[in-house]
CSV table of C-alpha atoms in Angstrom, one decimal:
chain,number,residue,atom,x,y,z
A,1,ASP,CA,126.5,113.9,120.7
A,2,ALA,CA,122.7,113.7,120.3
A,3,LYS,CA,122.2,110.9,123.0
A,4,LYS,CA,124.0,113.4,125.6
A,5,GLY,CA,121.9,116.0,124.4
A,6,ALA,CA,118.8,113.9,125.1
A,7,GLU,CA,120.0,113.1,128.6
A,8,ILE,CA,120.4,116.9,129.4
A,9,LEU,CA,116.9,117.6,128.0
A,10,GLU,CA,115.5,114.7,130.2
A,11,GLN,CA,117.2,116.3,133.2
A,12,GLY,CA,115.8,119.6,132.3
A,13,PHE,CA,112.4,118.2,131.9
A,14,VAL,CA,112.4,116.6,135.4
A,15,LYS,CA,113.3,120.0,136.7
A,16,PHE,CA,111.0,122.0,134.5
A,17,PRO,CA,108.1,119.8,133.4
A,18,GLN,CA,106.1,122.8,131.9
A,19,SER,CA,108.8,123.8,129.7
A,20,GLN,CA,107.5,123.4,126.2
A,21,SER,CA,110.8,124.0,124.4
A,22,ILE,CA,112.4,121.1,126.4
A,23,LEU,CA,109.5,118.9,125.5
A,24,ILE,CA,109.7,119.8,121.9
A,25,GLY,CA,113.5,119.2,122.0
A,26,LEU,CA,113.0,115.9,123.5
A,27,ILE,CA,110.1,114.9,121.1
A,28,ASN,CA,112.4,116.0,118.3
A,29,TYR,CA,115.2,113.7,119.7
A,30,TYR,CA,113.0,110.8,119.8
A,31,ILE,CA,111.5,111.1,116.4
A,32,SER,CA,114.9,111.5,114.9
A,33,SER,CA,116.5,108.7,116.8
A,34,GLY,CA,113.5,106.3,116.3
A,35,ASP,CA,114.1,105.2,119.9
A,36,ASN,CA,111.5,104.5,122.5
A,37,ALA,CA,108.1,105.3,121.0
A,38,ASP,CA,106.4,105.0,124.4
A,39,ARG,CA,108.6,107.7,125.8
A,40,LEU,CA,107.7,109.8,122.8
A,41,PHE,CA,103.9,109.4,123.5
A,42,VAL,CA,104.5,110.3,127.3
A,43,LEU,CA,106.3,113.5,126.2
A,44,ILE,CA,103.5,114.3,123.5
A,45,ASP,CA,100.8,113.8,126.1
A,46,GLU,CA,102.8,116.1,128.6
A,47,ALA,CA,103.1,118.8,126.1
A,48,LYS,CA,99.3,118.5,125.1
A,49,LYS,CA,98.7,119.1,128.9
A,50,ASN,CA,100.8,122.4,128.8
A,51,GLU,CA,99.2,123.4,125.4
A,52,PRO,CA,95.9,121.6,124.8
A,53,ASN,CA,95.2,123.7,121.8
A,54,ASN,CA,98.5,123.2,120.0
A,55,ALA,CA,97.4,121.4,116.9
A,56,SER,CA,100.8,120.7,115.6
A,57,LEU,CA,101.1,118.2,118.7
A,58,TYR,CA,98.3,116.3,117.3
A,59,TYR,CA,99.7,116.4,113.8
A,60,VAL,CA,103.1,115.1,115.1
A,61,GLU,CA,101.4,112.5,117.1
A,62,GLY,CA,99.5,111.4,113.9
A,63,ASN,CA,102.7,111.0,112.1
A,64,ILE,CA,104.2,108.8,114.7
A,65,TYR,CA,101.2,106.6,114.7
A,66,LYS,CA,101.5,106.4,111.0
A,67,GLU,CA,105.1,105.3,111.1
A,68,LEU,CA,104.1,102.7,113.7
A,69,LYS,CA,101.3,101.4,111.2
A,70,ASN,CA,98.6,102.3,113.8
A,71,ILE,CA,96.5,103.9,111.0
A,72,ASP,CA,93.3,104.3,113.1
A,73,LYS,CA,95.1,106.2,115.8
A,74,ALA,CA,97.0,108.3,113.1
A,75,ILE,CA,93.7,109.3,111.6
A,76,GLU,CA,92.2,110.2,115.2
A,77,SER,CA,95.1,112.4,115.7
A,78,TYR,CA,95.0,114.1,112.4
A,79,TYR,CA,91.2,114.7,112.9
A,80,LYS,CA,91.8,116.1,116.5
A,81,CYS,CA,94.4,118.5,115.0
A,82,ALA,CA,92.0,119.8,112.3
A,83,GLU,CA,89.3,120.0,115.0
A,84,ILE,CA,91.5,122.1,117.3
A,85,ASN,CA,92.5,124.5,114.5
A,86,PRO,CA,90.9,124.1,111.1
A,87,GLU,CA,93.3,126.8,109.9
A,88,TYR,CA,96.4,124.5,110.6
A,89,GLU,CA,95.8,122.6,107.4
A,90,PHE,CA,98.3,119.9,108.3
A,91,GLY,CA,95.7,117.7,110.1
A,92,PHE,CA,93.9,117.4,106.9
A,93,ILE,CA,97.0,117.0,104.8
A,94,GLY,CA,98.1,114.2,107.1
A,95,ALA,CA,94.9,112.4,106.7
A,96,GLY,CA,94.8,112.9,103.1
A,97,ILE,CA,98.2,111.7,102.4
A,98,LEU,CA,97.5,108.5,104.6
A,99,TYR,CA,94.3,107.7,102.9
A,100,TYR,CA,96.1,108.4,99.5
A,101,GLU,CA,98.7,106.0,100.5
A,102,GLN,CA,96.2,103.4,101.6
A,103,ALA,CA,94.5,103.7,98.1
A,104,ILE,CA,97.8,103.2,96.3
A,105,GLU,CA,98.4,100.2,98.5
A,106,LEU,CA,95.0,98.8,97.6
A,107,GLN,CA,95.5,99.6,93.9
A,108,GLU,CA,98.8,97.7,93.8
A,109,LYS,CA,97.4,94.8,95.7
A,110,ALA,CA,94.4,94.6,93.2
A,111,SER,CA,96.9,94.7,90.3
A,112,ARG,CA,98.9,92.0,91.6
A,113,THR,CA,95.9,89.9,92.2
A,114,LEU,CA,94.5,90.6,88.7
A,115,SER,CA,97.8,89.8,87.2
A,116,SER,CA,98.0,86.5,89.1
A,117,HIS,CA,94.5,85.5,88.1
A,118,LEU,CA,95.1,86.4,84.4
A,119,ARG,CA,98.4,84.4,84.4
A,120,ARG,CA,96.4,81.5,85.8
A,121,HIS,CA,93.6,82.1,83.5
A,122,THR,CA,96.1,82.2,80.5
A,123,GLN,CA,97.6,79.1,81.6
A,124,TYR,CA,94.4,77.4,81.8
A,125,GLN,CA,93.4,78.7,78.3
A,126,ARG,CA,96.5,77.5,76.7
A,127,THR,CA,96.2,74.0,78.4
A,128,THR,CA,92.5,73.9,77.2
A,129,LEU,CA,93.6,75.1,73.8
A,130,SER,CA,96.3,72.5,73.6
A,131,ARG,CA,93.8,69.6,74.6
A,132,LEU,CA,91.3,70.9,72.1
A,133,THR,CA,94.0,71.1,69.5
A,134,SER,CA,95.1,67.5,70.2
A,135,LEU,CA,91.6,66.2,70.3
A,136,SER,CA,90.8,68.0,67.0
A,137,ILE,CA,94.0,66.7,65.3
A,138,SER,CA,93.0,63.3,66.6
A,139,ARG,CA,89.3,63.6,65.2
A,140,ILE,CA,90.7,64.9,61.9
A,141,SER,CA,93.1,62.0,61.7
A,142,THR,CA,90.5,59.5,62.5
A,143,THR,CA,88.2,61.2,59.8
A,144,VAL,CA,90.9,61.3,57.2
A,145,SER,CA,91.8,57.7,58.0
A,146,ALA,CA,88.0,56.7,57.6
A,147,ALA,CA,87.7,58.8,54.5
A,148,THR,CA,90.9,57.1,53.0
A,149,VAL,CA,89.6,53.6,53.9
A,150,LEU,CA,86.3,54.5,52.2
A,151,SER,CA,88.0,56.0,49.2
A,152,MET,CA,90.2,52.9,49.0
A,153,ARG,CA,87.0,50.6,49.1
A,154,GLN,CA,85.4,52.8,46.3
A,155,VAL,CA,88.6,52.5,44.2
A,156,THR,CA,88.7,48.7,44.8
A,157,ARG,CA,85.0,48.4,43.8
A,158,SER,CA,85.4,50.4,40.7
A,159,MET,CA,88.5,48.3,39.6
A,160,THR,CA,86.6,45.1,40.3
A,161,ARG,CA,83.8,46.2,38.0
A,162,LEU,CA,86.2,46.8,35.2
């Protein structure tokens, strides 16, 4: 099982701390299991000490920070990856994907906020229109009533003259 394999790799790491293949095996285990992010960073730091110019280690580190929602550290790792080896495009890709995902999140948040404001504004408009309509109907009714009274008076005057 995977846990037993990780225990064997951990024992191998104690005996051979310079073995990059053991470190990579452990890193892969902790990434896939989602267990113990702190141990994962210790292992990545050890691997970076063994191979300080291995850009892929910084890329993996950036991905882990991204999963942990530590965006600043993820970007830092991606940029370090690109700095170490500009030909290894994954540092640029990692940063680009992260920025793209942030832009999508901001766009979705803006859309939700706009929709919410429009709903409130539409409700306000409906309420205002309803009030104005009621007020207008009331005024029309008053005007019609006044006109009716005036007309009735004129009719009454005309009839009294006859």
